[in-house]
Amino acid sequence: MAAVGAEARGAWCVPCLVSLDTLQELCRKEKLTCKSIGITKRNLNNYEVEYLCDYKVVKDMEYYLVKWKGWPDSTNTWEPLQNLKCPLLLQQFSNDKHNYLSQVKKGKAITPKNNNKTLKPAIAEYIVKKAKQRIALQRWQDELNRRKNHKGMIFVENTVDLEGPPSDFYYINEYKPAPGISLVNEATFGCSCTDCFFQKCCPAEAGVLLAYNKNQQIKIPPGTPIYECNSRCQCGPDCPNRIVQKGTQYSLCIFRTSNGRGWGVKTLVKIKRMSFVMEYVGEVITSEEAERRGQFYDNKGITYLFDLDYESDEFTVDAARYGNVSHFVNHSCDPNLQVFNVFIDNLDTRLPRIALFSTRTINAGEELTFDYQMKGSGDISSDSIDHSPAKKRVRTVCKCGAVTCRGYLN
């Protein structure tokens, strides 16, 4: 397995959502209605607080500068506190102000001679940026949940900096083959079991053991492939040999790390040891193309590539532009996730699906990590790093902080 990365992630592109507010603002400015973007005669002149931009005190009365939802900035108005019925936005404004002051360790309000109390421009600017970031992250979260096809919810959180949704990333639920690569996603045969846990099933036909126990936990050692029941099998969706194909069952959070590793992923619920957590998906490319892209990524200090080297080394998964939540999972030299090769409908051993299982109990709020140098066989060896002069690359420093840290990602 070659390194994959979240520490300098790319990530999001939904142009229609980005332009919606602009279109609404234009409609209201020109007094036009447009049902497709939610502007009707009934709400054309509606005013709803979107966020608060600034604060001042005039003659002992508190005022907030209001940005109205769906209206251009030119229509922002100062409103007395007593007229505002938005306690959550007021609390967010206060929190953002205090966060800024705690970061710079200074920033007292200016008190002019006319006894008007106002915020420093830098504080107001920061508060507006945080408000816009919060809206953008919420839209990104909504978009991710619209696109996912699994049970677990996806949340987004950034309490660290002003970074918004990454650009140029497209959320997908399964492999996306590059031009010229064909993925056959239809099995040629399936089992006729009435109870796949006890009868000779798909794993036995492939010459391996059933991967799961009765608690849906993986019981085979790393390096052993998983053969799940497929679309040709007569067993139903509750079959004990259909785990990975059901998708992520846990609610996860993409969050901004505080240790300089960019985005990361944490679980919001407890995950039992040896449980399936998520698949790793992306664009399937040839190894030759992976070598070309890898030099570009390494020179930028980022890593994205995952070699599909279960039996051969013909293909690689690139999660730089296309991927799912696993795109944001960071590396650790002491990980809590383990890689397994999975075969379901596509039985081509050159193109296994990549599944991540927990190596131990993972508590709610804990970051999810896996070893970028861990191969599907479970081995970690120098073979996964090419040191030949013709392919010498810039080494990426590891920031996992583990006691067993090897120092570099590649």
mmCIF file of C-alpha atoms in Angstrom:
data_model
loop_
_atom_site.group_PDB
_atom_site.id
_atom_site.type_symbol
_atom_site.label_atom_id
_atom_site.label_comp_id
_atom_site.label_asym_id
_atom_site.label_seq_id
_atom_site.Cartn_x
_atom_site.Cartn_y
_atom_site.Cartn_z
ATOM 1 C CA MET A 1 0.000 0.000 0.000
ATOM 2 C CA ALA A 2 1.259 3.460 -0.845
ATOM 3 C CA ALA A 3 0.508 6.422 1.354
ATOM 4 C CA VAL A 4 -2.858 8.137 1.358
ATOM 5 C CA GLY A 5 -3.459 11.410 3.082
ATOM 6 C CA ALA A 6 -5.690 13.832 4.879
ATOM 7 C CA GLU A 7 -3.138 16.305 6.117
ATOM 8 C CA ALA A 8 -3.390 18.560 3.081
ATOM 9 C CA ARG A 9 -6.739 17.563 1.733
ATOM 10 C CA GLY A 10 -8.661 18.837 -1.219
ATOM 11 C CA ALA A 11 -12.341 18.495 -0.860
ATOM 12 C CA TRP A 12 -15.588 20.062 -2.029
ATOM 13 C CA CYS A 13 -17.255 21.426 -5.086
ATOM 14 C CA VAL A 14 -20.967 22.234 -5.222
ATOM 15 C CA PRO A 15 -21.210 25.370 -7.384
ATOM 16 C CA CYS A 16 -25.005 25.503 -7.342
ATOM 17 C CA LEU A 17 -25.080 25.838 -3.565
ATOM 18 C CA VAL A 18 -22.385 28.493 -3.567
ATOM 19 C CA SER A 19 -24.343 30.691 -5.962
ATOM 20 C CA LEU A 20 -27.786 30.278 -4.367
ATOM 21 C CA ASP A 21 -27.433 33.190 -1.958
ATOM 22 C CA THR A 22 -26.144 35.427 -4.721
ATOM 23 C CA LEU A 23 -29.147 34.584 -6.897
ATOM 24 C CA GLN A 24 -31.555 35.226 -4.017
ATOM 25 C CA GLU A 25 -29.897 38.554 -3.290
ATOM 26 C CA LEU A 26 -30.156 39.596 -6.929
ATOM 27 C CA CYS A 27 -33.839 38.634 -7.043
ATOM 28 C CA ARG A 28 -34.666 40.681 -3.970
ATOM 29 C CA LYS A 29 -32.610 43.611 -5.146
ATOM 30 C CA GLU A 30 -34.493 43.663 -8.474
ATOM 31 C CA LYS A 31 -37.849 42.745 -6.856
ATOM 32 C CA LEU A 32 -38.076 39.522 -8.899
ATOM 33 C CA THR A 33 -39.638 36.204 -7.894
ATOM 34 C CA CYS A 34 -38.169 32.794 -8.720
ATOM 35 C CA LYS A 35 -39.747 29.656 -7.253
ATOM 36 C CA SER A 36 -36.766 27.458 -8.185
ATOM 37 C CA ILE A 37 -34.533 29.292 -5.680
ATOM 38 C CA GLY A 38 -37.265 29.883 -3.116
ATOM 39 C CA ILE A 39 -38.140 33.527 -3.819
ATOM 40 C CA THR A 40 -41.910 33.976 -4.037
ATOM 41 C CA LYS A 41 -44.275 36.922 -3.710
ATOM 42 C CA ARG A 42 -45.035 35.812 -0.180
ATOM 43 C CA ASN A 43 -41.412 35.892 1.044
ATOM 44 C CA LEU A 44 -39.917 38.451 -1.354
ATOM 45 C CA ASN A 45 -39.823 41.047 1.412
ATOM 46 C CA ASN A 46 -39.243 38.686 4.336
ATOM 47 C CA TYR A 47 -36.400 39.459 6.717
ATOM 48 C CA GLU A 48 -34.606 36.726 8.663
ATOM 49 C CA VAL A 49 -31.354 37.194 10.582
ATOM 50 C CA GLU A 50 -28.592 35.170 8.910
ATOM 51 C CA TYR A 51 -25.744 36.265 11.171
ATOM 52 C CA LEU A 52 -24.507 39.211 13.225
ATOM 53 C CA CYS A 53 -21.634 41.312 11.884
ATOM 54 C CA ASP A 54 -20.762 43.941 14.489
ATOM 55 C CA TYR A 55 -21.686 45.442 17.832
ATOM 56 C CA LYS A 56 -21.856 48.897 19.413
ATOM 57 C CA VAL A 57 -23.353 50.722 22.356
ATOM 58 C CA VAL A 58 -24.948 54.096 21.808
ATOM 59 C CA LYS A 59 -26.310 56.024 24.793
ATOM 60 C CA ASP A 60 -26.365 52.836 26.876
ATOM 61 C CA MET A 61 -28.363 50.953 24.211
ATOM 62 C CA GLU A 62 -26.812 47.857 22.574
ATOM 63 C CA TYR A 63 -26.980 47.453 18.804
ATOM 64 C CA TYR A 64 -25.945 44.628 16.449
ATOM 65 C CA LEU A 65 -25.248 44.928 12.731
ATOM 66 C CA VAL A 66 -27.506 42.332 11.077
ATOM 67 C CA LYS A 67 -26.895 40.431 7.847
ATOM 68 C CA TRP A 68 -30.333 39.507 6.494
ATOM 69 C CA LYS A 69 -30.694 36.077 4.895
ATOM 70 C CA GLY A 70 -31.121 36.267 1.131
ATOM 71 C CA TRP A 71 -30.403 39.999 1.057
ATOM 72 C CA PRO A 72 -27.173 41.703 -0.131
ATOM 73 C CA ASP A 73 -24.702 43.211 2.342
ATOM 74 C CA SER A 74 -25.852 46.667 1.274
ATOM 75 C CA THR A 75 -29.101 46.047 3.171
ATOM 76 C CA ASN A 76 -27.390 45.240 6.498
ATOM 77 C CA THR A 77 -28.879 47.286 9.323
ATOM 78 C CA TRP A 78 -28.109 48.141 12.921
ATOM 79 C CA GLU A 79 -30.808 46.695 15.179
ATOM 80 C CA PRO A 80 -31.288 47.168 18.925
ATOM 81 C CA LEU A 81 -30.709 44.056 21.009
ATOM 82 C CA GLN A 82 -34.285 44.127 22.287
ATOM 83 C CA ASN A 83 -35.583 43.577 18.730
ATOM 84 C CA LEU A 84 -33.462 40.486 18.061
ATOM 85 C CA LYS A 85 -35.085 37.101 18.660
ATOM 86 C CA CYS A 86 -32.091 34.930 17.768
ATOM 87 C CA PRO A 87 -30.442 33.672 20.995
ATOM 88 C CA LEU A 88 -28.274 31.100 19.196
ATOM 89 C CA LEU A 89 -26.777 33.708 16.856
ATOM 90 C CA LEU A 90 -26.192 36.073 19.768
ATOM 91 C CA GLN A 91 -24.385 33.308 21.651
ATOM 92 C CA GLN A 92 -22.298 32.450 18.600
ATOM 93 C CA PHE A 93 -21.366 36.124 18.199
ATOM 94 C CA SER A 94 -20.249 36.261 21.822
ATOM 95 C CA ASN A 95 -18.301 33.005 21.549
ATOM 96 C CA ASP A 96 -16.541 34.107 18.374
ATOM 97 C CA LYS A 97 -15.580 37.407 19.966
ATOM 98 C CA HIS A 98 -14.119 35.704 23.025
ATOM 99 C CA ASN A 99 -12.310 33.128 20.886
ATOM 100 C CA TYR A 100 -10.660 35.894 18.900
ATOM 101 C CA LEU A 101 -9.635 37.782 22.034
ATOM 102 C CA SER A 102 -8.217 34.627 23.582
ATOM 103 C CA GLN A 103 -6.178 33.987 20.432
ATOM 104 C CA VAL A 104 -4.600 37.410 20.238
ATOM 105 C CA LYS A 105 -4.615 37.899 24.047
ATOM 106 C CA LYS A 106 -5.667 41.473 23.552
ATOM 107 C CA GLY A 107 -8.380 43.457 21.773
ATOM 108 C CA LYS A 108 -10.232 45.708 24.156
ATOM 109 C CA ALA A 109 -13.231 47.559 22.752
ATOM 110 C CA ILE A 110 -12.570 51.115 21.594
ATOM 111 C CA THR A 111 -14.380 53.802 23.544
ATOM 112 C CA PRO A 112 -14.479 57.058 21.518
ATOM 113 C CA LYS A 113 -14.974 60.431 23.164
ATOM 114 C CA ASN A 114 -18.654 60.470 22.175
ATOM 115 C CA ASN A 115 -19.207 57.511 24.548
ATOM 116 C CA ASN A 116 -20.079 55.155 21.660
ATOM 117 C CA LYS A 117 -18.614 51.741 22.342
ATOM 118 C CA THR A 118 -17.632 49.727 19.271
ATOM 119 C CA LEU A 119 -15.580 46.646 18.448
ATOM 120 C CA LYS A 120 -12.187 46.896 16.811
ATOM 121 C CA PRO A 121 -12.500 46.306 13.057
ATOM 122 C CA ALA A 122 -10.295 43.198 13.288
ATOM 123 C CA ILE A 123 -12.680 41.596 15.776
ATOM 124 C CA ALA A 124 -15.749 42.352 13.662
ATOM 125 C CA GLU A 125 -13.970 41.036 10.571
ATOM 126 C CA TYR A 126 -13.117 37.784 12.357
ATOM 127 C CA ILE A 127 -16.706 37.358 13.571
ATOM 128 C CA VAL A 128 -18.051 37.787 10.028
ATOM 129 C CA LYS A 129 -15.538 35.274 8.665
ATOM 130 C CA LYS A 130 -16.553 32.751 11.328
ATOM 131 C CA ALA A 131 -20.220 33.281 10.532
ATOM 132 C CA LYS A 132 -19.639 32.745 6.813
ATOM 133 C CA GLN A 133 -17.479 29.712 7.561
ATOM 134 C CA ARG A 134 -20.198 28.223 9.769
ATOM 135 C CA ILE A 135 -22.766 28.605 6.978
ATOM 136 C CA ALA A 136 -20.406 27.097 4.384
ATOM 137 C CA LEU A 137 -19.564 24.124 6.594
ATOM 138 C CA GLN A 138 -23.250 23.482 7.274
ATOM 139 C CA ARG A 139 -23.949 23.443 3.534
ATOM 140 C CA TRP A 140 -21.047 21.081 2.984
ATOM 141 C CA GLN A 141 -22.361 18.811 5.739
ATOM 142 C CA ASP A 142 -25.813 18.808 4.170
ATOM 143 C CA GLU A 143 -24.344 17.990 0.761
ATOM 144 C CA LEU A 144 -22.257 15.108 2.131
ATOM 145 C CA ASN A 145 -25.326 13.599 3.775
ATOM 146 C CA ARG A 146 -27.337 13.934 0.566
ATOM 147 C CA ARG A 147 -24.677 12.083 -1.382
ATOM 148 C CA LYS A 148 -23.838 9.283 1.063
ATOM 149 C CA ASN A 149 -25.635 5.950 0.717
ATOM 150 C CA HIS A 150 -25.004 4.523 4.186
ATOM 151 C CA LYS A 151 -26.791 4.697 7.537
ATOM 152 C CA GLY A 152 -24.216 6.661 9.509
ATOM 153 C CA MET A 153 -24.526 10.452 9.486
ATOM 154 C CA ILE A 154 -21.663 12.796 8.579
ATOM 155 C CA PHE A 155 -20.976 15.921 10.625
ATOM 156 C CA VAL A 156 -18.459 18.719 10.005
ATOM 157 C CA GLU A 157 -16.703 20.790 12.660
ATOM 158 C CA ASN A 158 -14.002 23.447 12.730
ATOM 159 C CA THR A 159 -13.269 25.156 16.037
ATOM 160 C CA VAL A 160 -9.599 25.628 15.219
ATOM 161 C CA ASP A 161 -9.228 28.123 12.378
ATOM 162 C CA LEU A 162 -11.060 29.863 9.521
ATOM 163 C CA GLU A 163 -10.633 27.059 6.980
ATOM 164 C CA GLY A 164 -13.842 26.353 5.090
ATOM 165 C CA PRO A 165 -14.913 23.409 2.937
ATOM 166 C CA PRO A 166 -12.004 22.239 0.791
ATOM 167 C CA SER A 167 -12.430 22.761 -2.926
ATOM 168 C CA ASP A 168 -12.149 20.434 -5.909
ATOM 169 C CA PHE A 169 -13.320 17.276 -4.146
ATOM 170 C CA TYR A 170 -16.293 15.135 -5.168
ATOM 171 C CA TYR A 171 -17.981 12.766 -2.743
ATOM 172 C CA ILE A 172 -18.511 9.250 -4.123
ATOM 173 C CA ASN A 173 -19.701 5.989 -2.576
ATOM 174 C CA GLU A 174 -17.785 3.505 -4.722
ATOM 175 C CA TYR A 175 -14.784 3.266 -6.982
ATOM 176 C CA LYS A 176 -14.683 5.619 -9.963
ATOM 177 C CA PRO A 177 -12.683 4.024 -12.807
ATOM 178 C CA ALA A 178 -10.431 6.294 -14.823
ATOM 179 C CA PRO A 179 -10.929 6.302 -18.613
ATOM 180 C CA GLY A 180 -9.832 2.984 -20.076
ATOM 181 C CA ILE A 181 -10.366 0.980 -16.876
ATOM 182 C CA SER A 182 -13.378 -1.331 -16.651
ATOM 183 C CA LEU A 183 -14.895 -2.447 -13.352
ATOM 184 C CA VAL A 184 -17.138 -5.505 -13.669
ATOM 185 C CA ASN A 185 -19.624 -5.146 -10.815
ATOM 186 C CA GLU A 186 -21.786 -8.185 -11.520
ATOM 187 C CA ALA A 187 -20.987 -11.565 -10.010
ATOM 188 C CA THR A 188 -21.237 -14.640 -12.233
ATOM 189 C CA PHE A 189 -22.479 -16.963 -9.483
ATOM 190 C CA GLY A 190 -23.818 -16.868 -5.924
ATOM 191 C CA CYS A 191 -24.671 -19.122 -3.026
ATOM 192 C CA SER A 192 -28.028 -20.803 -2.404
ATOM 193 C CA CYS A 193 -27.638 -20.961 1.379
ATOM 194 C CA THR A 194 -30.533 -20.697 3.782
ATOM 195 C CA ASP A 195 -28.084 -19.934 6.613
ATOM 196 C CA CYS A 196 -24.757 -18.594 5.379
ATOM 197 C CA PHE A 197 -23.225 -18.738 8.830
ATOM 198 C CA PHE A 198 -23.361 -22.549 8.956
ATOM 199 C CA GLN A 199 -23.525 -23.669 5.337
ATOM 200 C CA LYS A 200 -20.887 -23.769 2.619
ATOM 201 C CA CYS A 201 -21.029 -20.204 1.366
ATOM 202 C CA CYS A 202 -19.122 -17.759 -0.854
ATOM 203 C CA PRO A 203 -15.948 -17.746 1.302
ATOM 204 C CA ALA A 204 -15.731 -21.540 1.126
ATOM 205 C CA GLU A 205 -16.133 -21.431 -2.648
ATOM 206 C CA ALA A 206 -13.180 -19.008 -2.731
ATOM 207 C CA GLY A 207 -11.122 -21.255 -0.455
ATOM 208 C CA VAL A 208 -11.154 -18.987 2.598
ATOM 209 C CA LEU A 209 -12.966 -18.823 5.923
ATOM 210 C CA LEU A 210 -16.093 -16.799 6.689
ATOM 211 C CA ALA A 211 -14.722 -13.451 7.853
ATOM 212 C CA TYR A 212 -17.240 -12.647 10.594
ATOM 213 C CA ASN A 213 -18.500 -14.029 13.888
ATOM 214 C CA LYS A 214 -22.087 -13.893 15.123
ATOM 215 C CA ASN A 215 -21.521 -10.364 16.488
ATOM 216 C CA GLN A 216 -20.569 -9.101 12.994
ATOM 217 C CA GLN A 217 -16.942 -8.684 14.077
ATOM 218 C CA ILE A 218 -14.075 -9.744 11.862
ATOM 219 C CA LYS A 219 -12.364 -12.925 13.034
ATOM 220 C CA ILE A 220 -9.766 -13.546 10.339
ATOM 221 C CA PRO A 221 -6.164 -12.287 10.510
ATOM 222 C CA PRO A 222 -4.962 -9.324 8.429
ATOM 223 C CA GLY A 223 -3.935 -10.427 4.957
ATOM 224 C CA THR A 224 -6.835 -12.857 4.599
ATOM 225 C CA PRO A 225 -9.357 -11.694 1.979
ATOM 226 C CA ILE A 226 -13.037 -11.198 2.758
ATOM 227 C CA TYR A 227 -15.540 -12.779 0.377
ATOM 228 C CA GLU A 228 -19.058 -11.516 1.084
ATOM 229 C CA CYS A 229 -22.311 -12.746 -0.427
ATOM 230 C CA ASN A 230 -23.169 -10.946 -3.645
ATOM 231 C CA SER A 231 -26.118 -9.901 -5.799
ATOM 232 C CA ARG A 232 -26.447 -13.435 -7.217
ATOM 233 C CA CYS A 233 -26.796 -15.051 -3.801
ATOM 234 C CA GLN A 234 -30.220 -16.185 -2.634
ATOM 235 C CA CYS A 235 -29.692 -14.996 0.946
ATOM 236 C CA GLY A 236 -31.349 -11.741 2.000
ATOM 237 C CA PRO A 237 -30.007 -8.412 3.267
ATOM 238 C CA ASP A 238 -29.839 -9.735 6.850
ATOM 239 C CA CYS A 239 -27.293 -12.379 5.865
ATOM 240 C CA PRO A 240 -24.392 -12.436 8.400
ATOM 241 C CA ASN A 241 -21.987 -12.373 5.448
ATOM 242 C CA ARG A 242 -23.103 -8.930 4.245
ATOM 243 C CA ILE A 243 -21.245 -6.380 6.358
ATOM 244 C CA VAL A 244 -19.057 -4.119 4.223
ATOM 245 C CA GLN A 245 -21.741 -3.751 1.546
ATOM 246 C CA LYS A 246 -24.139 -2.256 4.103
ATOM 247 C CA GLY A 247 -21.850 0.728 4.478
ATOM 248 C CA THR A 248 -20.822 2.774 7.487
ATOM 249 C CA GLN A 249 -23.202 2.323 10.399
ATOM 250 C CA TYR A 250 -21.596 4.899 12.683
ATOM 251 C CA SER A 251 -22.044 8.671 12.804
ATOM 252 C CA LEU A 252 -18.690 10.278 12.064
ATOM 253 C CA CYS A 253 -17.376 13.835 12.183
ATOM 254 C CA ILE A 254 -14.929 15.464 9.785
ATOM 255 C CA PHE A 255 -13.105 17.920 12.029
ATOM 256 C CA ARG A 256 -10.242 20.372 11.833
ATOM 257 C CA THR A 257 -7.287 19.068 13.835
ATOM 258 C CA SER A 258 -5.429 21.331 16.239
ATOM 259 C CA ASN A 259 -1.995 19.800 15.630
ATOM 260 C CA GLY A 260 -1.408 20.945 12.055
ATOM 261 C CA ARG A 261 -2.681 17.828 10.286
ATOM 262 C CA GLY A 262 -5.529 19.556 8.473
ATOM 263 C CA TRP A 263 -8.846 17.706 8.493
ATOM 264 C CA GLY A 264 -9.364 14.453 10.372
ATOM 265 C CA VAL A 265 -12.218 12.082 11.204
ATOM 266 C CA LYS A 266 -13.529 11.144 14.642
ATOM 267 C CA THR A 267 -16.307 8.836 15.703
ATOM 268 C CA LEU A 268 -19.297 10.248 17.583
ATOM 269 C CA VAL A 269 -20.259 6.847 19.014
ATOM 270 C CA LYS A 270 -18.402 3.951 20.591
ATOM 271 C CA ILE A 271 -17.088 1.398 18.090
ATOM 272 C CA LYS A 272 -16.440 -2.152 19.261
ATOM 273 C CA ARG A 273 -13.155 -3.817 18.405
ATOM 274 C CA MET A 274 -12.896 -5.736 15.112
ATOM 275 C CA SER A 275 -15.935 -3.899 13.675
ATOM 276 C CA PHE A 276 -16.302 -2.613 10.131
ATOM 277 C CA VAL A 277 -16.008 1.175 10.097
ATOM 278 C CA MET A 278 -15.767 2.395 6.477
ATOM 279 C CA GLU A 279 -14.558 1.673 2.964
ATOM 280 C CA TYR A 280 -11.721 3.503 1.275
ATOM 281 C CA VAL A 281 -12.828 4.663 -2.178
ATOM 282 C CA GLY A 282 -11.502 6.914 -4.896
ATOM 283 C CA GLU A 283 -10.523 7.033 -8.548
ATOM 284 C CA VAL A 284 -9.040 3.768 -9.861
ATOM 285 C CA ILE A 285 -5.979 4.481 -12.006
ATOM 286 C CA THR A 286 -3.105 2.458 -13.453
ATOM 287 C CA SER A 287 0.132 2.050 -11.524
ATOM 288 C CA GLU A 288 1.943 4.053 -14.196
ATOM 289 C CA GLU A 289 -0.437 6.981 -13.719
ATOM 290 C CA ALA A 290 -0.089 6.575 -9.946
ATOM 291 C CA GLU A 291 3.675 6.948 -10.239
ATOM 292 C CA ARG A 292 3.256 10.204 -12.136
ATOM 293 C CA ARG A 293 0.707 11.603 -9.704
ATOM 294 C CA GLY A 294 2.678 10.366 -6.710
ATOM 295 C CA GLN A 295 5.705 12.458 -7.584
ATOM 296 C CA PHE A 296 3.481 15.515 -7.891
ATOM 297 C CA TYR A 297 1.753 14.824 -4.544
ATOM 298 C CA ASP A 298 4.995 14.113 -2.687
ATOM 299 C CA ASN A 299 6.611 17.271 -3.994
ATOM 300 C CA LYS A 300 3.687 19.191 -2.484
ATOM 301 C CA GLY A 301 4.027 17.306 0.814
ATOM 302 C CA ILE A 302 0.693 15.500 0.468
ATOM 303 C CA THR A 303 -0.197 11.836 -0.018
ATOM 304 C CA TYR A 304 -3.281 10.268 -1.564
ATOM 305 C CA LEU A 305 -2.470 6.957 -3.272
ATOM 306 C CA PHE A 306 -3.464 3.455 -2.162
ATOM 307 C CA ASP A 307 -2.002 0.562 -4.160
ATOM 308 C CA LEU A 308 -4.377 -2.316 -4.893
ATOM 309 C CA ASP A 309 -1.620 -4.880 -4.433
ATOM 310 C CA TYR A 310 -3.518 -7.892 -3.091
ATOM 311 C CA GLU A 311 -2.192 -10.172 -5.856
ATOM 312 C CA SER A 312 -0.765 -7.820 -8.461
ATOM 313 C CA ASP A 313 0.239 -4.177 -8.681
ATOM 314 C CA GLU A 314 -1.659 -3.016 -11.751
ATOM 315 C CA PHE A 315 -4.031 -0.513 -10.167
ATOM 316 C CA THR A 316 -4.075 2.199 -7.521
ATOM 317 C CA VAL A 317 -6.848 4.162 -5.804
ATOM 318 C CA ASP A 318 -6.352 7.933 -5.859
ATOM 319 C CA ALA A 319 -8.534 9.803 -3.366
ATOM 320 C CA ALA A 320 -7.267 13.291 -4.185
ATOM 321 C CA ARG A 321 -10.412 14.486 -6.003
ATOM 322 C CA TYR A 322 -12.901 11.646 -5.529
ATOM 323 C CA GLY A 323 -13.600 9.859 -2.271
ATOM 324 C CA ASN A 324 -15.769 9.448 0.808
ATOM 325 C CA VAL A 325 -15.204 10.126 4.522
ATOM 326 C CA SER A 326 -12.065 7.978 4.461
ATOM 327 C CA HIS A 327 -10.483 10.727 2.324
ATOM 328 C CA PHE A 328 -10.046 12.708 5.554
ATOM 329 C CA VAL A 329 -8.736 9.922 7.824
ATOM 330 C CA ASN A 330 -5.252 10.758 9.064
ATOM 331 C CA HIS A 331 -2.239 8.494 9.378
ATOM 332 C CA SER A 332 -0.894 7.081 12.623
ATOM 333 C CA CYS A 333 2.044 4.780 13.273
ATOM 334 C CA ASP A 334 -0.146 3.339 16.051
ATOM 335 C CA PRO A 335 -3.536 3.188 14.259
ATOM 336 C CA ASN A 336 -6.945 2.060 15.462
ATOM 337 C CA LEU A 337 -8.063 0.888 11.989
ATOM 338 C CA GLN A 338 -6.811 -2.073 9.929
ATOM 339 C CA VAL A 339 -6.976 -2.614 6.165
ATOM 340 C CA PHE A 340 -8.694 -5.662 4.626
ATOM 341 C CA ASN A 341 -9.274 -6.637 0.988
ATOM 342 C CA VAL A 342 -12.921 -7.368 0.168
ATOM 343 C CA PHE A 343 -14.594 -9.099 -2.777
ATOM 344 C CA ILE A 344 -18.346 -8.914 -3.336
ATOM 345 C CA ASP A 345 -19.741 -8.528 -6.859
ATOM 346 C CA ASN A 346 -16.388 -7.842 -8.497
ATOM 347 C CA LEU A 347 -14.248 -10.972 -8.022
ATOM 348 C CA ASP A 348 -11.280 -9.636 -10.006
ATOM 349 C CA THR A 349 -8.371 -10.108 -7.588
ATOM 350 C CA ARG A 350 -6.608 -7.111 -9.152
ATOM 351 C CA LEU A 351 -9.408 -4.837 -7.930
ATOM 352 C CA PRO A 352 -10.325 -5.602 -4.321
ATOM 353 C CA ARG A 353 -12.480 -3.216 -2.336
ATOM 354 C CA ILE A 354 -10.653 -1.739 0.648
ATOM 355 C CA ALA A 355 -12.354 -1.943 4.045
ATOM 356 C CA LEU A 356 -11.199 -0.465 7.348
ATOM 357 C CA PHE A 357 -11.958 -2.372 10.568
ATOM 358 C CA SER A 358 -11.308 -1.293 14.152
ATOM 359 C CA THR A 359 -8.312 -2.937 15.811
ATOM 360 C CA ARG A 360 -9.598 -2.149 19.299
ATOM 361 C CA THR A 361 -12.502 -0.458 21.039
ATOM 362 C CA ILE A 362 -12.694 3.155 19.869
ATOM 363 C CA ASN A 363 -14.469 5.568 22.195
ATOM 364 C CA ALA A 364 -16.818 8.361 21.144
ATOM 365 C CA GLY A 365 -14.847 11.487 20.268
ATOM 366 C CA GLU A 366 -11.676 9.573 19.382
ATOM 367 C CA GLU A 367 -9.933 10.260 16.086
ATOM 368 C CA LEU A 368 -9.881 7.430 13.532
ATOM 369 C CA THR A 369 -6.500 6.614 11.995
ATOM 370 C CA PHE A 370 -4.808 3.945 9.937
ATOM 371 C CA ASP A 371 -1.235 3.305 8.887
ATOM 372 C CA TYR A 372 -0.642 4.675 5.394
ATOM 373 C CA GLN A 373 2.167 2.144 4.873
ATOM 374 C CA MET A 374 0.057 -0.851 5.891
ATOM 375 C CA LYS A 375 -0.523 -3.144 2.944
ATOM 376 C CA GLY A 376 -3.687 -5.153 2.401
ATOM 377 C CA SER A 377 -1.679 -8.179 3.490
ATOM 378 C CA GLY A 378 -1.212 -6.573 6.895
ATOM 379 C CA ASP A 379 2.537 -6.211 6.370
ATOM 380 C CA ILE A 380 4.502 -3.048 6.987
ATOM 381 C CA SER A 381 7.744 -3.293 5.123
ATOM 382 C CA SER A 382 10.313 -1.212 3.292
ATOM 383 C CA ASP A 383 8.990 -2.757 0.069
ATOM 384 C CA SER A 384 6.092 -0.302 0.142
ATOM 385 C CA ILE A 385 8.523 2.584 -0.260
ATOM 386 C CA ASP A 386 10.470 2.905 -3.497
ATOM 387 C CA HIS A 387 13.954 4.291 -2.897
ATOM 388 C CA SER A 388 15.331 3.779 -6.424
ATOM 389 C CA PRO A 389 17.192 6.857 -7.758
ATOM 390 C CA ALA A 390 14.840 7.200 -10.737
ATOM 391 C CA LYS A 391 11.829 7.428 -8.439
ATOM 392 C CA LYS A 392 13.305 9.290 -5.484
ATOM 393 C CA ARG A 393 10.678 11.513 -3.883
ATOM 394 C CA VAL A 394 10.422 14.166 -1.238
ATOM 395 C CA ARG A 395 9.715 12.543 2.125
ATOM 396 C CA THR A 396 6.678 13.721 4.079
ATOM 397 C CA VAL A 397 7.172 14.216 7.815
ATOM 398 C CA CYS A 398 4.763 12.267 10.035
ATOM 399 C CA LYS A 399 2.867 14.283 12.661
ATOM 400 C CA CYS A 400 0.938 11.424 14.292
ATOM 401 C CA GLY A 401 2.644 11.888 17.668
ATOM 402 C CA ALA A 402 2.573 8.169 18.477
ATOM 403 C CA VAL A 403 5.286 6.707 20.713
ATOM 404 C CA THR A 404 6.107 4.307 17.865
ATOM 405 C CA CYS A 405 6.168 7.075 15.213
ATOM 406 C CA ARG A 406 8.493 6.213 12.306
ATOM 407 C CA GLY A 407 9.078 9.875 11.484
ATOM 408 C CA TYR A 408 7.884 9.870 7.862
ATOM 409 C CA LEU A 409 4.720 8.966 5.939
ATOM 410 C CA ASN A 410 6.602 7.663 2.906
#
